[in-house]
JSON list of C-alpha atoms and ligand atoms in Angstrom, two decimals:
[
{"chain": "A", "resi": 1077, "resn": "ALA", "atom": "CA", "xyz": [110.62, 93.96, 122.76]},
{"chain": "A", "resi": 1078, "resn": "VAL", "atom": "CA", "xyz": [107.49, 93.33, 121.10]},
{"chain": "A", "resi": 1079, "resn": "GLU", "atom": "CA", "xyz": [107.17, 89.67, 119.19]},
{"chain": "A", "resi": 1080, "resn": "PRO", "atom": "CA", "xyz": [107.09, 89.97, 115.37]},
{"chain": "A", "resi": 1081, "resn": "GLY", "atom": "CA", "xyz": [103.60, 88.49, 115.61]},
{"chain": "A", "resi": 1082, "resn": "SER", "atom": "CA", "xyz": [101.96, 91.09, 117.55]},
{"chain": "A", "resi": 1083, "resn": "PRO", "atom": "CA", "xyz": [99.09, 92.73, 115.49]},
{"chain": "A", "resi": 1084, "resn": "TYR", "atom": "CA", "xyz": [98.86, 96.22, 114.01]},
{"chain": "A", "resi": 1085, "resn": "ARG", "atom": "CA", "xyz": [95.48, 97.97, 113.46]},
{"chain": "A", "resi": 1086, "resn": "VAL", "atom": "CA", "xyz": [95.70, 99.87, 110.71]},
{"chain": "A", "resi": 1087, "resn": "VAL", "atom": "CA", "xyz": [92.30, 102.23, 109.82]},
{"chain": "A", "resi": 1088, "resn": "LEU", "atom": "CA", "xyz": [91.20, 103.55, 106.51]},
{"chain": "A", "resi": 1089, "resn": "LEU", "atom": "CA", "xyz": [89.76, 106.86, 106.99]},
{"chain": "A", "resi": 1090, "resn": "GLY", "atom": "CA", "xyz": [88.51, 109.15, 104.28]},
{"chain": "A", "resi": 1091, "resn": "ALA", "atom": "CA", "xyz": [85.22, 110.34, 102.26]},
{"chain": "A", "resi": 1092, "resn": "SER", "atom": "CA", "xyz": [82.89, 108.09, 100.82]},
{"chain": "A", "resi": 1093, "resn": "GLY", "atom": "CA", "xyz": [84.05, 107.34, 96.97]},
{"chain": "A", "resi": 1094, "resn": "VAL", "atom": "CA", "xyz": [87.86, 108.05, 97.87]},
{"chain": "A", "resi": 1095, "resn": "GLY", "atom": "CA", "xyz": [88.94, 104.29, 96.98]},
{"chain": "A", "resi": 1096, "resn": "LYS", "atom": "CA", "xyz": [88.63, 102.60, 100.35]},
{"chain": "A", "resi": 1097, "resn": "THR", "atom": "CA", "xyz": [86.85, 99.74, 99.67]},
{"chain": "A", "resi": 1098, "resn": "ALA", "atom": "CA", "xyz": [89.36, 99.41, 96.50]},
{"chain": "A", "resi": 1099, "resn": "PHE", "atom": "CA", "xyz": [92.61, 99.77, 99.21]},
{"chain": "A", "resi": 1100, "resn": "ALA", "atom": "CA", "xyz": [91.00, 96.89, 101.59]},
{"chain": "A", "resi": 1101, "resn": "ASN", "atom": "CA", "xyz": [90.27, 94.61, 98.54]},
{"chain": "A", "resi": 1102, "resn": "ILE", "atom": "CA", "xyz": [93.70, 94.93, 97.18]},
{"chain": "A", "resi": 1103, "resn": "PHE", "atom": "CA", "xyz": [94.99, 94.07, 100.79]},
{"chain": "A", "resi": 1104, "resn": "ALA", "atom": "CA", "xyz": [92.60, 90.76, 101.01]},
{"chain": "A", "resi": 1105, "resn": "GLY", "atom": "CA", "xyz": [94.21, 89.88, 97.61]},
{"chain": "A", "resi": 1106, "resn": "GLY", "atom": "CA", "xyz": [90.94, 89.88, 95.71]},
{"chain": "A", "resi": 1107, "resn": "ALA", "atom": "CA", "xyz": [91.55, 92.31, 93.30]},
{"chain": "A", "resi": 1108, "resn": "ASP", "atom": "CA", "xyz": [88.47, 91.41, 91.58]},
{"chain": "A", "resi": 1109, "resn": "SER", "atom": "CA", "xyz": [86.07, 90.17, 94.22]},
{"chain": "A", "resi": 1110, "resn": "MET", "atom": "CA", "xyz": [84.12, 93.53, 93.34]},
{"chain": "A", "resi": 1111, "resn": "ASP", "atom": "CA", "xyz": [82.80, 91.76, 90.50]},
{"chain": "A", "resi": 1112, "resn": "SER", "atom": "CA", "xyz": [82.35, 88.28, 92.00]},
{"chain": "A", "resi": 1113, "resn": "ASP", "atom": "CA", "xyz": [78.90, 87.56, 93.33]},
{"chain": "A", "resi": 1114, "resn": "ASP", "atom": "CA", "xyz": [79.66, 87.60, 96.83]},
{"chain": "A", "resi": 1115, "resn": "CYS", "atom": "CA", "xyz": [79.65, 91.43, 96.77]},
{"chain": "A", "resi": 1116, "resn": "GLU", "atom": "CA", "xyz": [78.64, 91.33, 100.79]},
{"chain": "A", "resi": 1117, "resn": "LEU", "atom": "CA", "xyz": [82.26, 91.28, 100.76]},
{"chain": "A", "resi": 1118, "resn": "CYS", "atom": "CA", "xyz": [83.01, 94.32, 99.32]},
{"chain": "A", "resi": 1119, "resn": "GLY", "atom": "CA", "xyz": [82.12, 96.60, 102.74]},
{"chain": "A", "resi": 1120, "resn": "ASP", "atom": "CA", "xyz": [83.76, 94.02, 104.48]},
{"chain": "A", "resi": 1121, "resn": "GLU", "atom": "CA", "xyz": [84.61, 95.84, 107.57]},
{"chain": "A", "resi": 1122, "resn": "VAL", "atom": "CA", "xyz": [87.77, 93.79, 108.58]},
{"chain": "A", "resi": 1123, "resn": "SER", "atom": "CA", "xyz": [90.51, 91.68, 106.93]},
{"chain": "A", "resi": 1124, "resn": "ASP", "atom": "CA", "xyz": [93.87, 90.55, 108.12]},
{"chain": "A", "resi": 1125, "resn": "ARG", "atom": "CA", "xyz": [97.03, 89.20, 106.59]},
{"chain": "A", "resi": 1126, "resn": "GLU", "atom": "CA", "xyz": [101.03, 88.47, 107.32]},
{"chain": "A", "resi": 1127, "resn": "ILE", "atom": "CA", "xyz": [102.90, 90.51, 104.88]},
{"chain": "A", "resi": 1128, "resn": "GLU", "atom": "CA", "xyz": [106.91, 90.58, 104.45]},
{"chain": "A", "resi": 1129, "resn": "VAL", "atom": "CA", "xyz": [108.59, 94.08, 105.24]},
{"chain": "A", "resi": 1130, "resn": "ASP", "atom": "CA", "xyz": [112.21, 94.40, 104.88]},
{"chain": "A", "resi": 1131, "resn": "GLY", "atom": "CA", "xyz": [112.30, 90.55, 105.78]},
{"chain": "A", "resi": 1132, "resn": "GLU", "atom": "CA", "xyz": [110.64, 90.62, 108.67]},
{"chain": "A", "resi": 1133, "resn": "THR", "atom": "CA", "xyz": [106.78, 89.45, 108.80]},
{"chain": "A", "resi": 1134, "resn": "ALA", "atom": "CA", "xyz": [104.05, 91.60, 110.38]},
{"chain": "A", "resi": 1135, "resn": "THR", "atom": "CA", "xyz": [100.21, 90.87, 110.90]},
{"chain": "A", "resi": 1136, "resn": "ILE", "atom": "CA", "xyz": [97.97, 93.90, 109.86]},
{"chain": "A", "resi": 1137, "resn": "ILE", "atom": "CA", "xyz": [94.48, 93.93, 110.72]},
{"chain": "A", "resi": 1138, "resn": "LEU", "atom": "CA", "xyz": [93.14, 96.21, 108.37]},
{"chain": "A", "resi": 1139, "resn": "LEU", "atom": "CA", "xyz": [89.74, 97.97, 109.41]},
{"chain": "A", "resi": 1140, "resn": "ASP", "atom": "CA", "xyz": [87.65, 99.61, 106.82]},
{"chain": "A", "resi": 1141, "resn": "THR", "atom": "CA", "xyz": [85.67, 102.94, 107.83]},
{"chain": "A", "resi": 1142, "resn": "TRP", "atom": "CA", "xyz": [83.24, 102.49, 104.92]},
{"chain": "A", "resi": 1143, "resn": "ASP", "atom": "CA", "xyz": [79.91, 102.77, 107.31]},
{"chain": "A", "resi": 1144, "resn": "ALA", "atom": "CA", "xyz": [81.55, 105.38, 109.95]},
{"chain": "A", "resi": 1145, "resn": "GLU", "atom": "CA", "xyz": [80.93, 107.98, 106.85]},
{"chain": "A", "resi": 1146, "resn": "LYS", "atom": "CA", "xyz": [77.24, 107.59, 107.01]},
{"chain": "A", "resi": 1147, "resn": "GLY", "atom": "CA", "xyz": [77.01, 110.09, 110.19]},
{"chain": "A", "resi": 1148, "resn": "ASP", "atom": "CA", "xyz": [77.36, 107.58, 113.03]},
{"chain": "A", "resi": 1149, "resn": "GLU", "atom": "CA", "xyz": [79.59, 109.42, 115.35]},
{"chain": "A", "resi": 1150, "resn": "TRP", "atom": "CA", "xyz": [80.04, 106.73, 117.85]},
{"chain": "A", "resi": 1151, "resn": "THR", "atom": "CA", "xyz": [81.36, 104.18, 115.20]},
{"chain": "A", "resi": 1152, "resn": "GLN", "atom": "CA", "xyz": [83.68, 106.73, 113.81]},
{"chain": "A", "resi": 1153, "resn": "GLU", "atom": "CA", "xyz": [85.22, 107.61, 117.38]},
{"chain": "A", "resi": 1154, "resn": "ARG", "atom": "CA", "xyz": [85.62, 104.09, 118.25]},
{"chain": "A", "resi": 1155, "resn": "PHE", "atom": "CA", "xyz": [87.67, 103.98, 114.97]},
{"chain": "A", "resi": 1156, "resn": "MET", "atom": "CA", "xyz": [89.53, 107.10, 115.75]},
{"chain": "A", "resi": 1157, "resn": "GLN", "atom": "CA", "xyz": [90.18, 105.26, 119.20]},
{"chain": "A", "resi": 1158, "resn": "ILE", "atom": "CA", "xyz": [91.66, 101.48, 118.02]},
{"chain": "A", "resi": 1159, "resn": "GLY", "atom": "CA", "xyz": [94.22, 102.15, 115.06]},
{"chain": "A", "resi": 1160, "resn": "ASP", "atom": "CA", "xyz": [97.83, 101.72, 115.71]},
{"chain": "A", "resi": 1161, "resn": "ALA", "atom": "CA", "xyz": [98.11, 103.77, 112.40]},
{"chain": "A", "resi": 1162, "resn": "TYR", "atom": "CA", "xyz": [96.16, 105.84, 110.13]},
{"chain": "A", "resi": 1163, "resn": "LEU", "atom": "CA", "xyz": [95.91, 105.58, 106.14]},
{"chain": "A", "resi": 1164, "resn": "LEU", "atom": "CA", "xyz": [93.90, 108.81, 105.37]},
{"chain": "A", "resi": 1165, "resn": "LEU", "atom": "CA", "xyz": [92.79, 108.70, 102.08]},
{"chain": "A", "resi": 1166, "resn": "TYR", "atom": "CA", "xyz": [91.31, 111.33, 99.89]},
{"chain": "A", "resi": 1167, "resn": "SER", "atom": "CA", "xyz": [90.84, 111.66, 95.97]},
{"chain": "A", "resi": 1168, "resn": "ILE", "atom": "CA", "xyz": [92.97, 113.53, 93.99]},
{"chain": "A", "resi": 1169, "resn": "THR", "atom": "CA", "xyz": [90.06, 114.49, 91.63]},
{"chain": "A", "resi": 1170, "resn": "ASP", "atom": "CA", "xyz": [87.66, 115.67, 94.20]},
{"chain": "A", "resi": 1171, "resn": "ARG", "atom": "CA", "xyz": [88.87, 118.53, 96.47]},
{"chain": "A", "resi": 1172, "resn": "ALA", "atom": "CA", "xyz": [85.96, 118.15, 98.91]},
{"chain": "A", "resi": 1173, "resn": "SER", "atom": "CA", "xyz": [87.52, 114.43, 99.79]},
{"chain": "A", "resi": 1174, "resn": "PHE", "atom": "CA", "xyz": [90.56, 116.40, 100.78]},
{"chain": "A", "resi": 1175, "resn": "LEU", "atom": "CA", "xyz": [89.30, 118.84, 102.68]},
{"chain": "A", "resi": 1176, "resn": "ARG", "atom": "CA", "xyz": [87.15, 115.95, 104.52]},
{"chain": "A", "resi": 1177, "resn": "ALA", "atom": "CA", "xyz": [90.47, 114.56, 105.13]},
{"chain": "A", "resi": 1178, "resn": "SER", "atom": "CA", "xyz": [91.97, 117.77, 106.72]},
{"chain": "A", "resi": 1179, "resn": "GLU", "atom": "CA", "xyz": [89.01, 117.59, 109.00]},
{"chain": "A", "resi": 1180, "resn": "LEU", "atom": "CA", "xyz": [89.25, 113.99, 109.54]},
{"chain": "A", "resi": 1181, "resn": "ARG", "atom": "CA", "xyz": [93.32, 114.63, 110.88]},
{"chain": "A", "resi": 1182, "resn": "ILE", "atom": "CA", "xyz": [91.91, 117.48, 113.22]},
{"chain": "A", "resi": 1183, "resn": "THR", "atom": "CA", "xyz": [89.74, 115.03, 114.80]},
{"chain": "A", "resi": 1184, "resn": "LEU", "atom": "CA", "xyz": [91.92, 112.31, 114.66]},
{"chain": "A", "resi": 1185, "resn": "ARG", "atom": "CA", "xyz": [94.44, 114.77, 116.68]},
{"chain": "A", "resi": 1186, "resn": "ARG", "atom": "CA", "xyz": [91.77, 115.38, 119.53]},
{"chain": "A", "resi": 1187, "resn": "PHE", "atom": "CA", "xyz": [91.74, 111.76, 119.85]},
{"chain": "A", "resi": 1188, "resn": "ARG", "atom": "CA", "xyz": [95.70, 110.67, 119.30]},
{"chain": "A", "resi": 1189, "resn": "PRO", "atom": "CA", "xyz": [97.17, 113.67, 121.03]},
{"chain": "A", "resi": 1190, "resn": "ALA", "atom": "CA", "xyz": [100.45, 111.37, 121.79]},
{"chain": "A", "resi": 1191, "resn": "ARG", "atom": "CA", "xyz": [102.20, 112.53, 118.56]},
{"chain": "A", "resi": 1192, "resn": "HIS", "atom": "CA", "xyz": [103.84, 109.34, 117.12]},
{"chain": "A", "resi": 1193, "resn": "THR", "atom": "CA", "xyz": [100.75, 107.59, 116.25]},
{"chain": "A", "resi": 1194, "resn": "PRO", "atom": "CA", "xyz": [101.86, 106.90, 112.41]},
{"chain": "A", "resi": 1195, "resn": "ILE", "atom": "CA", "xyz": [99.41, 108.35, 109.91]},
{"chain": "A", "resi": 1196, "resn": "ILE", "atom": "CA", "xyz": [100.14, 108.31, 106.45]},
{"chain": "A", "resi": 1197, "resn": "LEU", "atom": "CA", "xyz": [97.91, 111.26, 103.71]},
{"chain": "A", "resi": 1198, "resn": "VAL", "atom": "CA", "xyz": [97.39, 109.08, 100.96]},
{"chain": "A", "resi": 1199, "resn": "GLY", "atom": "CA", "xyz": [96.03, 110.43, 97.48]},
{"chain": "A", "resi": 1200, "resn": "ASN", "atom": "CA", "xyz": [94.08, 108.03, 95.58]},
{"chain": "A", "resi": 1201, "resn": "LYS", "atom": "CA", "xyz": [93.27, 107.64, 91.54]},
{"chain": "A", "resi": 1202, "resn": "CYS", "atom": "CA", "xyz": [96.51, 109.38, 90.87]},
{"chain": "A", "resi": 1203, "resn": "ASP", "atom": "CA", "xyz": [95.65, 107.22, 87.45]},
{"chain": "A", "resi": 1204, "resn": "LEU", "atom": "CA", "xyz": [92.85, 110.13, 86.56]},
{"chain": "A", "resi": 1205, "resn": "VAL", "atom": "CA", "xyz": [95.38, 112.79, 85.87]},
{"chain": "A", "resi": 1206, "resn": "ARG", "atom": "CA", "xyz": [93.68, 114.97, 83.77]},
{"chain": "A", "resi": 1207, "resn": "ARG", "atom": "CA", "xyz": [90.90, 115.50, 86.79]},
{"chain": "A", "resi": 1208, "resn": "ARG", "atom": "CA", "xyz": [93.39, 116.25, 89.37]},
{"chain": "A", "resi": 1209, "resn": "GLU", "atom": "CA", "xyz": [91.64, 119.25, 91.23]},
{"chain": "A", "resi": 1210, "resn": "VAL", "atom": "CA", "xyz": [94.01, 118.54, 94.15]},
{"chain": "A", "resi": 1211, "resn": "SER", "atom": "CA", "xyz": [98.30, 119.12, 93.35]},
{"chain": "A", "resi": 1212, "resn": "THR", "atom": "CA", "xyz": [100.67, 117.08, 94.77]},
{"chain": "A", "resi": 1213, "resn": "SER", "atom": "CA", "xyz": [102.82, 119.69, 96.43]},
{"chain": "A", "resi": 1214, "resn": "GLU", "atom": "CA", "xyz": [99.75, 121.21, 98.17]},
{"chain": "A", "resi": 1215, "resn": "ALA", "atom": "CA", "xyz": [99.09, 118.06, 99.29]},
{"chain": "A", "resi": 1216, "resn": "ARG", "atom": "CA", "xyz": [102.56, 117.56, 100.59]},
{"chain": "A", "resi": 1217, "resn": "ALA", "atom": "CA", "xyz": [102.62, 121.13, 101.99]},
{"chain": "A", "resi": 1218, "resn": "CYS", "atom": "CA", "xyz": [99.59, 120.25, 104.36]},
{"chain": "A", "resi": 1219, "resn": "ALA", "atom": "CA", "xyz": [100.90, 116.30, 105.28]},
{"chain": "A", "resi": 1220, "resn": "ALA", "atom": "CA", "xyz": [103.61, 118.74, 106.74]},
{"chain": "A", "resi": 1221, "resn": "VAL", "atom": "CA", "xyz": [101.24, 120.62, 108.58]},
{"chain": "A", "resi": 1222, "resn": "PHE", "atom": "CA", "xyz": [99.82, 117.85, 109.81]},
{"chain": "A", "resi": 1223, "resn": "ASP", "atom": "CA", "xyz": [103.22, 115.93, 110.68]},
{"chain": "A", "resi": 1224, "resn": "CYS", "atom": "CA", "xyz": [102.40, 112.70, 108.58]},
{"chain": "A", "resi": 1225, "resn": "LYS", "atom": "CA", "xyz": [103.48, 110.85, 105.77]},
{"chain": "A", "resi": 1226, "resn": "PHE", "atom": "CA", "xyz": [102.16, 111.57, 102.20]},
{"chain": "A", "resi": 1227, "resn": "THR", "atom": "CA", "xyz": [101.96, 109.44, 99.13]},
{"chain": "A", "resi": 1228, "resn": "GLU", "atom": "CA", "xyz": [99.78, 109.20, 95.81]},
{"chain": "A", "resi": 1229, "resn": "THR", "atom": "CA", "xyz": [98.33, 105.72, 94.93]},
{"chain": "A", "resi": 1230, "resn": "SER", "atom": "CA", "xyz": [96.23, 104.49, 92.38]},
{"chain": "A", "resi": 1231, "resn": "ALA", "atom": "CA", "xyz": [94.38, 101.41, 93.41]},
{"chain": "A", "resi": 1232, "resn": "ALA", "atom": "CA", "xyz": [92.61, 101.17, 90.28]},
{"chain": "A", "resi": 1233, "resn": "MET", "atom": "CA", "xyz": [96.30, 100.18, 88.80]},
{"chain": "A", "resi": 1234, "resn": "GLN", "atom": "CA", "xyz": [97.83, 98.93, 91.76]},
{"chain": "A", "resi": 1235, "resn": "HIS", "atom": "CA", "xyz": [100.32, 101.36, 91.49]},
{"chain": "A", "resi": 1236, "resn": "ASN", "atom": "CA", "xyz": [101.90, 102.44, 95.19]},
{"chain": "A", "resi": 1237, "resn": "VAL", "atom": "CA", "xyz": [99.31, 100.63, 97.51]},
{"chain": "A", "resi": 1238, "resn": "TRP", "atom": "CA", "xyz": [101.46, 98.21, 98.69]},
{"chain": "A", "resi": 1239, "resn": "GLU", "atom": "CA", "xyz": [104.03, 100.96, 99.45]},
{"chain": "A", "resi": 1240, "resn": "ALA", "atom": "CA", "xyz": [101.44, 102.43, 101.54]},
{"chain": "A", "resi": 1241, "resn": "PHE", "atom": "CA", "xyz": [101.31, 99.46, 103.48]},
{"chain": "A", "resi": 1242, "resn": "TYR", "atom": "CA", "xyz": [105.05, 98.96, 103.95]},
{"chain": "A", "resi": 1243, "resn": "GLY", "atom": "CA", "xyz": [105.17, 102.57, 105.02]},
{"chain": "A", "resi": 1244, "resn": "ILE", "atom": "CA", "xyz": [102.79, 102.08, 107.64]},
{"chain": "A", "resi": 1245, "resn": "VAL", "atom": "CA", "xyz": [104.40, 99.07, 109.10]},
{"chain": "A", "resi": 1246, "resn": "ARG", "atom": "CA", "xyz": [108.17, 100.84, 108.81]},
{"chain": "A", "resi": 1247, "resn": "GLN", "atom": "CA", "xyz": [106.61, 103.74, 111.23]},
{"chain": "A", "resi": 1248, "resn": "LEU", "atom": "CA", "xyz": [105.35, 101.47, 113.64]},
{"chain": "A", "resi": 1249, "resn": "ARG", "atom": "CA", "xyz": [108.32, 99.21, 114.12]},
{"chain": "A", "resi": 1250, "resn": "LEU", "atom": "CA", "xyz": [110.35, 102.62, 114.38]},
{"chain": "A", "resi": 1251, "resn": "ARG", "atom": "CA", "xyz": [108.20, 103.52, 117.16]},
{"chain": "A", "resi": 1252, "resn": "ARG", "atom": "CA", "xyz": [108.64, 100.03, 118.35]},
{"chain": "A", "resi": 1253, "resn": "ASP", "atom": "CA", "xyz": [111.91, 100.25, 118.65]},
{"chain": "A", "resi": 1254, "resn": "SER", "atom": "CA", "xyz": [112.38, 103.73, 120.26]},
{"chain": "A", "resi": 1255, "resn": "LYS", "atom": "CA", "xyz": [110.42, 102.66, 123.19]},
{"chain": "B", "resi": 1230, "resn": "GDP", "atom": "P1", "xyz": [85.17, 104.12, 99.33]},
{"chain": "B", "resi": 1230, "resn": "GDP", "atom": "O1", "xyz": [83.89, 104.41, 99.43]},
{"chain": "B", "resi": 1230, "resn": "GDP", "atom": "O2", "xyz": [86.10, 104.62, 99.80]},
{"chain": "B", "resi": 1230, "resn": "GDP", "atom": "O3", "xyz": [85.04, 102.61, 99.90]},
{"chain": "B", "resi": 1230, "resn": "GDP", "atom": "O4", "xyz": [85.33, 103.88, 97.55]},
{"chain": "B", "resi": 1230, "resn": "GDP", "atom": "P2", "xyz": [85.70, 102.46, 96.63]},
{"chain": "B", "resi": 1230, "resn": "GDP", "atom": "O5", "xyz": [86.85, 102.32, 96.79]},
{"chain": "B", "resi": 1230, "resn": "GDP", "atom": "O6", "xyz": [84.16, 102.17, 96.64]},
{"chain": "B", "resi": 1230, "resn": "GDP", "atom": "O7", "xyz": [85.57, 103.51, 95.23]},
{"chain": "B", "resi": 1230, "resn": "GDP", "atom": "C1", "xyz": [85.34, 104.12, 94.64]},
{"chain": "B", "resi": 1230, "resn": "GDP", "atom": "C2", "xyz": [84.99, 104.62, 92.97]},
{"chain": "B", "resi": 1230, "resn": "GDP", "atom": "O8", "xyz": [86.30, 104.63, 92.89]},
{"chain": "B", "resi": 1230, "resn": "GDP", "atom": "C3", "xyz": [84.72, 102.96, 92.31]},
{"chain": "B", "resi": 1230, "resn": "GDP", "atom": "O9", "xyz": [84.32, 102.72, 91.29]},
{"chain": "B", "resi": 1230, "resn": "GDP", "atom": "C4", "xyz": [86.46, 102.49, 92.59]},
{"chain": "B", "resi": 1230, "resn": "GDP", "atom": "O10", "xyz": [86.25, 101.36, 91.13]},
{"chain": "B", "resi": 1230, "resn": "GDP", "atom": "C5", "xyz": [86.49, 103.95, 91.95]},
{"chain": "B", "resi": 1230, "resn": "GDP", "atom": "N1", "xyz": [88.16, 103.97, 92.33]},
{"chain": "B", "resi": 1230, "resn": "GDP", "atom": "C6", "xyz": [88.84, 103.73, 94.02]},
{"chain": "B", "resi": 1230, "resn": "GDP", "atom": "N2", "xyz": [90.21, 103.60, 93.17]},
{"chain": "B", "resi": 1230, "resn": "GDP", "atom": "C7", "xyz": [90.88, 104.01, 92.56]},
{"chain": "B", "resi": 1230, "resn": "GDP", "atom": "C8", "xyz": [91.72, 104.59, 91.34]},
{"chain": "B", "resi": 1230, "resn": "GDP", "atom": "O11", "xyz": [92.66, 104.83, 91.91]},
{"chain": "B", "resi": 1230, "resn": "GDP", "atom": "N3", "xyz": [91.35, 105.32, 90.13]},
{"chain": "B", "resi": 1230, "resn": "GDP", "atom": "C9", "xyz": [90.03, 105.09, 89.82]},
{"chain": "B", "resi": 1230, "resn": "GDP", "atom": "N4", "xyz": [90.55, 105.64, 88.30]},
{"chain": "B", "resi": 1230, "resn": "GDP", "atom": "N5", "xyz": [89.03, 104.95, 90.32]},
{"chain": "B", "resi": 1230, "resn": "GDP", "atom": "C10", "xyz": [89.37, 104.12, 91.35]}
]
């Protein structure tokens, strides 16, 4: 069995502007660090922390691919290879970002042919109800085709963000325990 402290690498993937940095900031525990002076930290690529899920501690190393969208294919391929699990983000207010998530899912499948890499399709910005461009039912159907879990979140309202991380840990444990 894997010792409980063994860290999981979780990668944030998605088009620019969907909320990856906001997710990373919530994870890092500095919900308002965006307004602080050390704004280099806004794009910080890596943070790690221990979280307790179902009474058991897990260590997550979170990798934010914020600069991988700028066309650096090598960087993107690295991220596709090194993750133990993926949060595939789009914005419910931006259909193009939803299509981008589909493309990323297909690319990911090429790098991760094993079907057991946990992936959660995450529709962020669900607080912006009136600007919705992607329906919940469409996204859920898409996630089923993609063989991944699905959730909607609002990083702005801190709604469902931690639940997405807990979901990833639970899936990683299921995989670990079935080995
Ligand atoms: P990234 O490019 O994927 O890292 O996206 P950011 O985290 O930088 O977010 C892009 C913009 O969307 C910023 O202005 C955020 O404040 C905003 N944003 C992120 N998440 C949410 C959300 O859940 N709701 C709303 N209303 N805005 C959000």
